[in-house]
Amino acid sequence: MPNPKRIAVIPGDGIGPEVMPEAVKVLTASGANLELSHFDWGADRFLAEGVTVPQDGFTALDRDFDAILVGAFGDPRVPSNIHAKEILLGMRFKMDLYANVRPVRLLDSSLCPLKGATPADIDFVVIRENTEGMYSDVGGVFKQGTPDEIAVQEDINTRKGVERIVRYAFDYCERHSKHDGTQRERVLMCDKSNAMTHAGGLWQRVFKEVSEEYPQITTQHMYVDALCLQMVRDPRQFDVIVTNNMFGDIITDLAAGLQGGLGMAASGNIHPGKTSMFEPVHGSAPPIAGKKMANPFGAILTAAMMLSHLGLKEQAEKIEAAVLEAVKQKRTTHDLGGALTTSESGDWLAERVAVGSAQSR
Ligand code: ATP
């Protein structure tokens, strides 16, 4: 038997510690050979000890684990959100997890607010640059508190950063199929180069250059405002979308709306060959925390994405099939039209996955 994959589990804040046990339940039921280690990073620890990330925390994650599974960060008791920034952005930036991969897939027509949309219409992936852009927090505030106050927030785009994310998107397109089994074949670059000409110009030039290495892949381009309109009017046209940090953040919330809401969306923060981190797209959702109503599917699909990344595809597929079945049978939380609590929803899935595991042994 091969060595177990070592997973760092960091539930975090708000609904994070509610959805994460459900993801762990389902991972265990899948029969995947995993060794899980739990970390208490988050608001409680920060408020008790003043520690956001323990010394050498990121180095240890990188050195000792094959992957990291995260819940969510953010707590109203920490209005500055400093712990969330240091943990989450710290992982993305300091561990150089430059590709944020967000699959957008409609499992069942009933989940989509678009009239007549079917699963065949919505099956695309957003590849978001994860280490630069407007989220680099470069800039400053001058003359604060005066009528002459100036706030500068720089948009950092490096040749290296843009090139590696664009190449990641083409490689992704080349290596992945859609859920109907057909090959992915189009990469669309989304920017706002008509207004933001300096950064946009770099993205345009790099996209053109890199695309020449992939003549079999069709290229497309859209300004981010047009893309938002098209995502709602005709999502079928999208296949692989590559974009910067901020546009990626925004359009994937819109995209989550197409697949049933934030409770359904999964993501991976990836640096090929290094320890990568997987987290649901949703945040800590303070308004629903502690109410047993958080949908655990985003976290569970994220766990499946992590298994796939680690080469445990069979177990990942079992989990995805069980989620699909749960949606069809309305064995879900309220946001998807069901009547189950978070843990009842996880229990149902875990049972289903365990039956599948026993049958395949
Ligand atoms: P962040 O800024 O941390 O990304 P956000 O502002 O995008 O967070 P979320 O915390 O993701 O906000 O949640 C926004 C709202 O979406 C919640 O208040 C809740 O109504 C809904 N929501 C988010 N996640 C879930 C979930 N797993 N299940 C059900 N509803 C959810």
Coordinates of C-alpha atoms and ligand atoms in Angstrom, one line a residue:
M1 CA 0.0 0.0 0.0
P2 CA 1.5 3.4 -0.9
N3 CA 2.1 6.0 1.8
P4 CA -0.9 8.0 2.8
K5 CA -1.3 11.5 1.4
R6 CA -0.6 13.9 4.3
I7 CA -3.4 16.6 4.5
A8 CA -3.3 19.7 6.7
V9 CA -6.9 20.6 7.6
I10 CA -7.5 24.2 8.7
P11 CA -11.3 24.8 9.3
G12 CA -10.8 28.5 10.2
D13 CA -13.8 30.7 11.2
G14 CA -17.6 31.1 10.9
I15 CA -19.1 28.3 8.8
G16 CA -15.6 26.9 8.1
P17 CA -15.6 24.7 11.3
E18 CA -19.2 23.7 10.3
V19 CA -18.5 22.6 6.8
M20 CA -15.1 21.1 7.3
P21 CA -16.1 18.1 9.5
E22 CA -18.6 17.2 6.8
A23 CA -15.8 17.3 4.2
V24 CA -13.6 15.1 6.4
K25 CA -16.5 12.7 7.0
V26 CA -16.9 12.3 3.2
L27 CA -13.2 12.0 2.6
T28 CA -13.0 9.2 5.2
A29 CA -16.0 7.4 3.6
S30 CA -14.3 7.6 0.2
G31 CA -11.6 5.2 1.4
A32 CA -8.8 7.5 0.2
N33 CA -5.6 6.7 2.0
L34 CA -5.1 10.0 3.9
E35 CA -3.4 11.1 7.0
L36 CA -5.2 14.2 8.3
S37 CA -3.6 16.8 10.7
H38 CA -5.8 19.5 12.2
F39 CA -4.7 23.1 12.7
D40 CA -6.5 25.7 14.8
W41 CA -5.4 28.8 12.9
G42 CA -8.2 31.4 12.9
A43 CA -9.9 34.2 14.9
D44 CA -10.2 32.3 18.2
R45 CA -6.5 31.6 18.4
F46 CA -5.7 35.1 17.2
L47 CA -7.9 36.7 19.9
A48 CA -6.5 34.3 22.6
E49 CA -2.8 34.5 21.7
G50 CA -2.4 37.2 19.2
V51 CA -1.0 34.7 16.7
T52 CA -2.2 34.6 13.2
V53 CA 0.4 32.2 11.6
P54 CA 2.8 30.4 14.0
Q55 CA 6.5 30.9 13.3
D56 CA 7.6 28.9 10.3
G57 CA 4.0 27.9 9.7
F58 CA 4.0 28.2 5.9
T59 CA 7.4 26.5 5.7
A60 CA 6.1 23.5 7.7
L61 CA 2.9 23.3 5.6
D62 CA 5.1 23.2 2.5
R63 CA 7.5 20.7 3.9
D64 CA 5.3 18.3 5.8
F65 CA 2.1 18.0 3.7
D66 CA 0.9 16.9 0.3
A67 CA -2.0 19.3 0.3
I68 CA -3.9 21.8 2.6
L69 CA -7.7 21.8 3.0
V70 CA -9.1 25.1 4.3
G71 CA -12.6 26.1 5.5
A72 CA -12.9 29.9 5.6
F73 CA -11.5 32.9 7.4
G74 CA -13.1 36.1 8.6
D75 CA -14.8 37.0 12.0
P76 CA -16.7 40.1 13.0
R77 CA -14.7 40.2 16.3
V78 CA -11.6 41.0 14.2
P79 CA -12.8 44.0 12.2
S80 CA -9.4 44.6 10.6
N81 CA -9.6 41.0 9.2
I82 CA -5.8 40.9 9.8
H83 CA -5.7 37.2 10.7
A84 CA -7.7 36.3 7.6
K85 CA -5.3 38.3 5.4
E86 CA -2.2 36.9 7.0
I87 CA -3.4 33.3 6.8
L88 CA -5.2 33.2 3.5
L89 CA -3.3 35.8 1.5
G90 CA -0.1 34.6 3.3
M91 CA -0.6 31.1 2.0
R92 CA -1.4 32.2 -1.5
F93 CA 1.5 34.8 -1.7
K94 CA 4.2 33.3 0.5
M95 CA 3.7 29.7 -0.7
D96 CA 3.5 31.2 -4.2
L97 CA 0.2 29.3 -5.1
Y98 CA -0.2 31.3 -8.2
A99 CA -3.1 29.6 -10.0
N100 CA -6.5 29.8 -8.4
V101 CA -8.6 27.2 -10.2
R102 CA -12.3 27.6 -9.9
P103 CA -14.5 25.1 -11.8
V104 CA -18.0 26.3 -12.6
R105 CA -20.3 23.4 -13.3
L106 CA -24.1 23.2 -13.1
L107 CA -25.0 19.8 -11.6
D108 CA -28.8 20.1 -12.1
S109 CA -31.0 22.6 -13.9
S110 CA -33.0 23.2 -10.7
L111 CA -30.0 25.0 -9.2
C112 CA -29.6 27.6 -12.0
P113 CA -31.4 31.0 -11.9
L114 CA -31.1 31.2 -15.8
K115 CA -34.3 30.2 -17.6
G116 CA -33.9 26.8 -19.4
A117 CA -30.2 26.3 -18.6
T118 CA -29.1 22.7 -18.4
P119 CA -25.8 21.1 -17.1
A120 CA -24.6 21.0 -20.7
D121 CA -24.7 24.8 -20.8
I122 CA -22.5 25.5 -17.8
D123 CA -19.2 23.7 -17.6
F124 CA -16.3 26.1 -17.6
V125 CA -13.2 26.9 -15.4
V126 CA -11.9 30.2 -14.3
I127 CA -8.1 30.4 -13.8
R128 CA -7.4 33.4 -11.6
E129 CA -4.0 34.9 -11.1
N130 CA -3.4 34.5 -7.3
T131 CA -0.2 36.3 -6.3
E132 CA -0.3 39.8 -7.9
G133 CA -2.7 42.4 -9.2
M134 CA -4.7 44.7 -7.0
Y135 CA -4.4 42.3 -4.0
S136 CA -0.6 42.8 -3.6
D137 CA -1.5 45.6 -1.2
V138 CA 1.1 47.9 -2.6
G139 CA 0.4 51.6 -2.1
G140 CA -0.4 53.9 0.7
V141 CA -2.6 56.5 2.3
F142 CA -1.3 60.1 2.6
K143 CA -2.7 63.0 4.6
Q144 CA -5.1 60.6 6.2
G145 CA -8.1 62.1 7.9
T146 CA -7.7 65.4 6.1
P147 CA -9.8 66.8 3.2
D148 CA -6.7 66.2 1.0
E149 CA -6.4 62.5 1.8
I150 CA -5.0 60.4 -1.0
A151 CA -5.3 56.6 -1.2
V152 CA -3.2 54.7 -3.8
Q153 CA -3.7 51.0 -4.5
E154 CA -1.3 49.7 -7.1
D155 CA -2.1 47.0 -9.7
I156 CA 1.0 44.9 -9.9
N157 CA 1.5 42.8 -13.0
T158 CA 4.8 41.2 -13.7
R159 CA 5.9 39.6 -16.9
K160 CA 6.7 36.4 -15.0
G161 CA 3.4 36.4 -13.2
V162 CA 1.3 37.0 -16.2
E163 CA 3.2 34.5 -18.4
R164 CA 3.0 31.7 -15.9
I165 CA -0.8 32.0 -15.3
V166 CA -1.6 32.3 -19.0
R167 CA 0.6 29.2 -19.7
Y168 CA -1.2 27.4 -16.8
A169 CA -4.5 28.1 -18.5
F170 CA -3.4 26.7 -21.8
D171 CA -1.8 23.7 -20.2
Y172 CA -5.0 23.2 -18.2
C173 CA -7.1 23.4 -21.4
E174 CA -4.9 20.8 -23.1
R175 CA -5.0 18.4 -20.2
H176 CA -8.7 18.5 -19.2
S177 CA -12.0 17.4 -20.6
K178 CA -15.5 18.7 -20.0
H179 CA -17.8 16.6 -17.9
D180 CA -19.5 15.2 -21.0
G181 CA -16.1 13.7 -22.0
T182 CA -15.3 16.1 -24.8
Q183 CA -11.9 17.8 -24.8
R184 CA -11.6 21.4 -23.6
E185 CA -10.5 23.5 -26.6
R186 CA -10.8 27.3 -25.9
V187 CA -9.0 29.8 -23.7
L188 CA -10.5 33.2 -23.1
M189 CA -8.4 36.0 -21.6
C190 CA -10.5 38.6 -19.7
D191 CA -9.1 42.0 -18.9
K192 CA -10.0 45.7 -19.1
S193 CA -7.3 46.7 -21.5
N194 CA -9.4 49.4 -23.2
A195 CA -9.2 51.4 -19.9
M196 CA -6.3 50.0 -18.0
T197 CA -3.8 50.1 -20.9
H198 CA -0.5 49.5 -19.2
A199 CA -1.4 46.3 -17.4
G200 CA -3.9 45.3 -20.1
G201 CA -1.2 45.8 -22.7
L202 CA 1.1 43.3 -20.9
W203 CA -1.7 40.7 -20.6
Q204 CA -2.6 41.2 -24.3
R205 CA 1.0 40.7 -25.5
V206 CA 1.8 37.7 -23.3
F207 CA -1.5 36.0 -24.2
K208 CA -0.8 36.4 -27.9
E209 CA 2.8 35.1 -27.5
V210 CA 1.9 32.1 -25.3
S211 CA -1.1 31.1 -27.4
E212 CA 1.3 30.6 -30.4
E213 CA 2.7 27.6 -28.5
Y214 CA -0.7 26.0 -28.5
P215 CA -2.0 26.2 -32.1
Q216 CA -4.7 23.6 -31.5
I217 CA -6.4 25.8 -28.8
T218 CA -8.8 28.5 -29.9
T219 CA -8.3 31.9 -28.2
Q220 CA -10.9 34.4 -27.3
H221 CA -10.8 37.8 -25.5
M222 CA -13.4 39.8 -23.6
Y223 CA -13.4 42.9 -21.5
V224 CA -14.6 42.1 -18.0
D225 CA -17.8 44.1 -18.2
A226 CA -18.8 42.3 -21.4
L227 CA -17.9 39.0 -19.9
C228 CA -20.3 39.6 -17.0
L229 CA -23.1 40.2 -19.4
Q230 CA -22.3 37.2 -21.5
M231 CA -22.0 34.9 -18.5
V232 CA -25.6 35.6 -17.7
R233 CA -26.8 35.6 -21.4
D234 CA -25.0 32.7 -22.8
P235 CA -22.6 30.8 -20.5
R236 CA -22.3 28.0 -23.0
Q237 CA -19.6 29.9 -24.9
F238 CA -17.1 29.7 -22.0
D239 CA -14.5 26.9 -21.6
V240 CA -11.3 28.1 -19.9
I241 CA -11.2 31.7 -18.7
V242 CA -7.9 33.2 -17.5
T243 CA -7.8 36.6 -15.7
N244 CA -6.2 38.7 -13.1
N245 CA -6.6 38.4 -9.3
M246 CA -9.5 40.9 -8.8
F247 CA -11.5 40.2 -11.9
G248 CA -11.2 36.5 -11.1
D249 CA -12.5 37.1 -7.6
I250 CA -15.5 39.0 -8.9
I251 CA -16.5 36.9 -11.9
T252 CA -16.4 33.7 -9.9
D253 CA -19.0 34.9 -7.4
L254 CA -21.2 35.7 -10.4
A255 CA -20.3 32.2 -11.8
A256 CA -21.2 30.6 -8.4
G257 CA -24.6 32.1 -8.9
L258 CA -25.0 30.1 -12.1
Q259 CA -24.2 26.8 -10.3
G260 CA -26.5 27.2 -7.3
G261 CA -24.8 29.8 -5.1
L262 CA -21.7 30.2 -3.1
G263 CA -22.5 27.0 -1.2
M264 CA -21.7 25.0 -4.3
A265 CA -18.4 26.4 -5.5
A266 CA -15.0 24.8 -5.1
S267 CA -11.5 26.1 -5.7
G268 CA -7.8 25.1 -5.6
N269 CA -4.8 27.4 -5.1
I270 CA -2.1 25.6 -7.0
H271 CA 1.6 25.8 -7.8
P272 CA 2.4 22.7 -9.9
G273 CA 4.8 20.4 -8.0
K274 CA 4.4 22.2 -4.7
T275 CA 2.0 21.7 -1.8
S276 CA -1.2 23.3 -2.9
M277 CA -4.2 24.6 -0.9
F278 CA -7.9 23.8 -1.5
E279 CA -10.8 26.0 -0.2
P280 CA -14.4 26.5 -1.0
V281 CA -15.1 29.8 -2.8
H282 CA -17.4 31.0 0.0
G283 CA -16.2 33.0 2.9
S284 CA -17.0 32.5 6.6
A285 CA -20.6 33.8 6.1
P286 CA -21.1 35.3 9.6
P287 CA -24.9 35.8 9.1
I288 CA -25.5 32.1 8.9
A289 CA -22.7 30.8 11.1
G290 CA -23.8 28.6 14.0
K291 CA -27.3 28.1 12.5
K292 CA -26.6 24.6 11.1
M293 CA -27.7 25.8 7.7
A294 CA -24.4 26.2 5.8
N295 CA -24.2 24.1 2.7
P296 CA -21.2 21.8 3.0
F297 CA -21.1 20.8 -0.7
G298 CA -18.7 23.6 -1.7
A299 CA -16.2 22.2 0.9
I300 CA -16.9 18.7 -0.1
L301 CA -16.5 19.3 -3.8
T302 CA -13.3 21.2 -2.8
A303 CA -12.1 18.0 -1.0
A304 CA -12.9 16.0 -4.2
M305 CA -10.9 18.5 -6.2
M306 CA -8.0 18.0 -3.8
L307 CA -8.2 14.2 -4.2
S308 CA -8.1 14.6 -8.0
H309 CA -5.1 16.8 -7.8
L310 CA -3.3 14.2 -5.7
G311 CA -4.1 11.5 -8.3
L312 CA -7.0 9.9 -6.3
K313 CA -9.4 10.3 -9.2
E314 CA -11.6 7.3 -8.4
Q315 CA -12.4 8.5 -4.9
A316 CA -13.0 12.1 -6.2
E317 CA -15.4 10.8 -8.8
K318 CA -17.4 8.9 -6.2
I319 CA -17.8 12.0 -4.1
E320 CA -18.9 14.1 -7.1
A321 CA -21.4 11.4 -8.1
A322 CA -22.8 11.4 -4.6
V323 CA -23.2 15.2 -4.6
L324 CA -25.0 15.0 -7.9
E325 CA -27.4 12.4 -6.5
A326 CA -28.0 14.5 -3.4
V327 CA -28.9 17.5 -5.5
K328 CA -31.3 15.4 -7.7
Q329 CA -33.0 13.8 -4.6
K330 CA -33.1 17.2 -2.8
R331 CA -31.0 15.8 0.1
T332 CA -29.6 19.2 0.7
T333 CA -29.5 22.3 2.9
H334 CA -32.2 25.0 2.5
D335 CA -30.2 27.1 0.0
L336 CA -30.6 24.3 -2.5
G337 CA -34.3 23.7 -1.7
G338 CA -33.8 20.8 0.8
A339 CA -34.5 20.5 4.5
L340 CA -31.3 19.1 5.9
T341 CA -28.9 20.6 8.4
T342 CA -25.3 20.9 7.5
S343 CA -24.4 17.7 9.4
E344 CA -27.4 15.7 8.1
S345 CA -26.4 16.7 4.6
G346 CA -22.8 15.5 5.2
D347 CA -24.1 12.3 6.8
W348 CA -26.3 11.5 3.8
L349 CA -23.4 12.0 1.4
A350 CA -20.9 10.1 3.5
E351 CA -23.2 7.1 3.7
R352 CA -23.7 7.2 -0.1
V353 CA -20.0 7.5 -0.7
A354 CA -19.3 4.6 1.7
V355 CA -21.7 2.3 -0.1
G356 CA -20.0 3.2 -3.4
S357 CA -16.6 2.5 -1.8
A358 CA -17.7 -0.9 -0.4
Q359 CA -19.1 -1.9 -3.9
S360 CA -15.9 -0.9 -5.6
R361 CA -13.7 -3.0 -3.3
Ligands
ATP1 P1 -15.4 36.7 1.6 O1 -15.3 38.2 1.5 O2 -14.7 36.1 2.8 O3 -15.1 36.0 0.3 P2 -18.2 37.0 1.1 O4 -18.4 38.4 1.4 O5 -18.0 36.5 -0.4 O6 -16.9 36.4 1.9 P3 -19.5 34.8 2.1 O7 -19.0 34.6 3.5 O8 -18.9 33.9 1.2 O9 -19.3 36.3 1.7 O10 -21.1 34.6 2.1 C1 -22.0 35.6 1.6 C2 -23.4 35.0 1.8 O11 -23.6 33.9 0.9 C3 -23.7 34.4 3.2 O12 -24.1 35.4 4.1 C4 -24.7 33.4 2.9 O13 -26.0 34.0 2.8 C5 -24.3 32.8 1.6 N1 -23.4 31.7 1.7 C6 -22.1 31.6 1.6 N2 -21.6 30.4 1.8 C7 -22.7 29.6 2.0 C8 -22.9 28.2 2.3 N3 -21.9 27.4 2.3 N4 -24.1 27.8 2.5 C9 -25.2 28.6 2.4 N5 -25.1 29.9 2.1 C10 -23.9 30.4 1.9

